[in-house]
Amino acid sequence: MVKLFVGGFSLDITELELVQIFDPHCSVVTIKIVRDKKTRVCKGYAFLEVATMDDAENAAIQLDGTEIGDRTLTVNIVREEDIKKKPAPSSFTRRPMSTGYAKTAESQPAGLRPRRPRK
């Protein structure tokens, strides 16, 4: 299977309408319209998987740049090497692991002392 990136369509389009646009040009296996996690509003792009590379090339040639309403459709073939090149974005960075469990007086900021245990 070959993956296609499709962008530039109306935000109120449904999966069925998008498949109907692609159906004359290729055999769509799966479709995923990307939506906002909280609002579930379409972000204006989707990923389609088609059966063969010939289908993907045909759809890209026929539909890239097509006017749908007041928008222009973008269709690109997603290559495997493009996916592997980009590392996943990290939302945080890891801190180095500490070497010990207890903090010593030297590791405390100036003016702070470790707590004394209660009697």
mmCIF file of C-alpha atoms in Angstrom:
data_model
loop_
_atom_site.group_PDB
_atom_site.id
_atom_site.type_symbol
_atom_site.label_atom_id
_atom_site.label_comp_id
_atom_site.label_asym_id
_atom_site.label_seq_id
_atom_site.Cartn_x
_atom_site.Cartn_y
_atom_site.Cartn_z
ATOM 1 C CA MET A 1 0.000 0.000 0.000
ATOM 2 C CA VAL A 2 1.054 3.559 -0.699
ATOM 3 C CA LYS A 3 0.201 6.586 1.446
ATOM 4 C CA LEU A 4 -0.971 9.913 0.020
ATOM 5 C CA PHE A 5 -1.008 13.294 1.722
ATOM 6 C CA VAL A 6 -4.062 15.343 0.773
ATOM 7 C CA GLY A 7 -4.401 18.969 1.833
ATOM 8 C CA GLY A 8 -6.238 22.162 1.009
ATOM 9 C CA PHE A 9 -9.792 20.869 1.141
ATOM 10 C CA SER A 10 -12.762 22.398 2.953
ATOM 11 C CA LEU A 11 -12.866 21.971 6.719
ATOM 12 C CA ASP A 12 -16.405 20.554 6.635
ATOM 13 C CA ILE A 13 -15.665 17.732 4.174
ATOM 14 C CA THR A 14 -16.460 14.156 5.243
ATOM 15 C CA GLU A 15 -14.497 10.959 4.669
ATOM 16 C CA LEU A 16 -17.139 9.780 2.204
ATOM 17 C CA GLU A 17 -16.966 12.976 0.131
ATOM 18 C CA LEU A 18 -13.167 12.774 -0.002
ATOM 19 C CA VAL A 19 -13.259 9.130 -1.099
ATOM 20 C CA GLN A 20 -15.780 10.031 -3.816
ATOM 21 C CA ILE A 21 -13.317 12.604 -5.179
ATOM 22 C CA PHE A 22 -10.498 10.023 -5.320
ATOM 23 C CA ASP A 23 -12.528 6.973 -6.388
ATOM 24 C CA PRO A 24 -12.362 7.586 -10.178
ATOM 25 C CA HIS A 25 -8.557 7.838 -10.023
ATOM 26 C CA CYS A 26 -7.478 5.202 -7.493
ATOM 27 C CA SER A 27 -8.619 2.453 -5.175
ATOM 28 C CA VAL A 28 -8.748 3.939 -1.645
ATOM 29 C CA VAL A 29 -8.007 1.388 1.093
ATOM 30 C CA THR A 30 -8.035 3.610 4.200
ATOM 31 C CA ILE A 31 -8.594 7.277 4.948
ATOM 32 C CA LYS A 32 -7.732 9.422 7.968
ATOM 33 C CA ILE A 33 -8.853 13.050 8.103
ATOM 34 C CA VAL A 34 -6.720 14.822 10.712
ATOM 35 C CA ARG A 35 -8.796 16.630 13.325
ATOM 36 C CA ASP A 36 -8.082 18.767 16.390
ATOM 37 C CA LYS A 37 -8.005 16.556 19.489
ATOM 38 C CA LYS A 38 -10.188 18.810 21.624
ATOM 39 C CA THR A 39 -12.657 20.350 19.186
ATOM 40 C CA ARG A 40 -12.689 17.535 16.577
ATOM 41 C CA VAL A 41 -12.632 20.212 13.851
ATOM 42 C CA CYS A 42 -10.889 19.163 10.638
ATOM 43 C CA LYS A 43 -7.407 20.654 10.178
ATOM 44 C CA GLY A 44 -7.715 20.658 6.376
ATOM 45 C CA TYR A 45 -5.536 17.671 5.531
ATOM 46 C CA ALA A 46 -5.791 13.902 5.440
ATOM 47 C CA PHE A 47 -3.858 10.731 4.683
ATOM 48 C CA LEU A 48 -5.150 8.124 2.260
ATOM 49 C CA GLU A 49 -3.745 4.678 1.622
ATOM 50 C CA VAL A 50 -4.191 3.359 -1.895
ATOM 51 C CA ALA A 51 -3.620 -0.149 -3.221
ATOM 52 C CA THR A 52 -0.701 0.374 -5.614
ATOM 53 C CA MET A 53 1.985 2.865 -6.581
ATOM 54 C CA ASP A 54 0.291 3.241 -9.992
ATOM 55 C CA ASP A 55 -2.929 4.302 -8.234
ATOM 56 C CA ALA A 56 -1.000 6.784 -6.081
ATOM 57 C CA GLU A 57 0.810 8.313 -9.057
ATOM 58 C CA ASN A 58 -2.415 8.523 -11.068
ATOM 59 C CA ALA A 59 -4.268 10.269 -8.213
ATOM 60 C CA ALA A 60 -1.386 12.686 -7.610
ATOM 61 C CA ILE A 61 -1.146 13.606 -11.296
ATOM 62 C CA GLN A 62 -4.903 13.950 -11.832
ATOM 63 C CA LEU A 63 -5.926 15.682 -8.592
ATOM 64 C CA ASP A 64 -2.961 17.831 -7.467
ATOM 65 C CA GLY A 65 -3.925 21.456 -8.083
ATOM 66 C CA THR A 66 -7.618 20.690 -8.625
ATOM 67 C CA GLU A 67 -10.032 23.433 -7.576
ATOM 68 C CA ILE A 68 -12.678 22.240 -5.097
ATOM 69 C CA GLY A 69 -14.976 25.130 -4.306
ATOM 70 C CA ASP A 70 -12.737 28.075 -3.413
ATOM 71 C CA ARG A 71 -9.759 25.893 -2.434
ATOM 72 C CA THR A 72 -6.939 24.162 -4.286
ATOM 73 C CA LEU A 73 -6.288 20.494 -3.516
ATOM 74 C CA THR A 74 -2.727 19.329 -2.827
ATOM 75 C CA VAL A 75 -1.920 15.640 -3.355
ATOM 76 C CA ASN A 76 1.549 14.214 -2.649
ATOM 77 C CA ILE A 77 2.868 10.677 -2.353
ATOM 78 C CA VAL A 78 4.383 10.039 1.080
ATOM 79 C CA ARG A 79 7.702 8.257 0.621
ATOM 80 C CA GLU A 80 8.987 5.874 3.318
ATOM 81 C CA GLU A 81 12.376 7.615 3.449
ATOM 82 C CA ASP A 82 10.605 10.918 4.255
ATOM 83 C CA ILE A 83 8.961 9.303 7.282
ATOM 84 C CA LYS A 84 12.188 7.776 8.578
ATOM 85 C CA LYS A 85 14.243 10.995 8.228
ATOM 86 C CA LYS A 86 12.151 13.112 10.574
ATOM 87 C CA PRO A 87 12.517 12.318 14.279
ATOM 88 C CA ALA A 88 9.402 12.520 16.389
ATOM 89 C CA PRO A 89 9.074 15.921 18.046
ATOM 90 C CA SER A 90 9.692 15.839 21.751
ATOM 91 C CA SER A 91 7.540 17.917 24.051
ATOM 92 C CA PHE A 92 10.073 17.744 26.849
ATOM 93 C CA THR A 93 13.730 17.102 27.440
ATOM 94 C CA ARG A 94 14.992 14.608 29.931
ATOM 95 C CA ARG A 95 17.125 15.673 32.838
ATOM 96 C CA PRO A 96 20.279 13.720 33.555
ATOM 97 C CA MET A 97 19.801 11.083 36.191
ATOM 98 C CA SER A 98 21.205 11.885 39.601
ATOM 99 C CA THR A 99 24.072 9.829 40.946
ATOM 100 C CA GLY A 100 22.661 9.349 44.431
ATOM 101 C CA TYR A 101 19.468 9.437 46.404
ATOM 102 C CA ALA A 102 20.389 11.767 49.259
ATOM 103 C CA LYS A 103 21.298 15.388 48.764
ATOM 104 C CA THR A 104 24.427 16.570 50.420
ATOM 105 C CA ALA A 105 25.091 19.986 51.881
ATOM 106 C CA GLU A 106 27.342 20.740 48.898
ATOM 107 C CA SER A 107 24.498 20.140 46.437
ATOM 108 C CA GLN A 108 22.124 22.512 48.262
ATOM 109 C CA PRO A 109 21.846 26.120 47.072
ATOM 110 C CA ALA A 110 23.608 28.694 49.191
ATOM 111 C CA GLY A 111 21.694 29.618 52.358
ATOM 112 C CA LEU A 112 19.689 26.370 52.519
ATOM 113 C CA ARG A 113 20.431 23.530 54.891
ATOM 114 C CA PRO A 114 19.114 19.991 54.879
ATOM 115 C CA ARG A 115 16.263 19.318 57.302
ATOM 116 C CA ARG A 116 17.095 17.717 60.607
ATOM 117 C CA PRO A 117 15.086 14.658 61.550
ATOM 118 C CA ARG A 118 12.544 15.159 64.337
ATOM 119 C CA LYS A 119 13.203 13.538 67.707
#
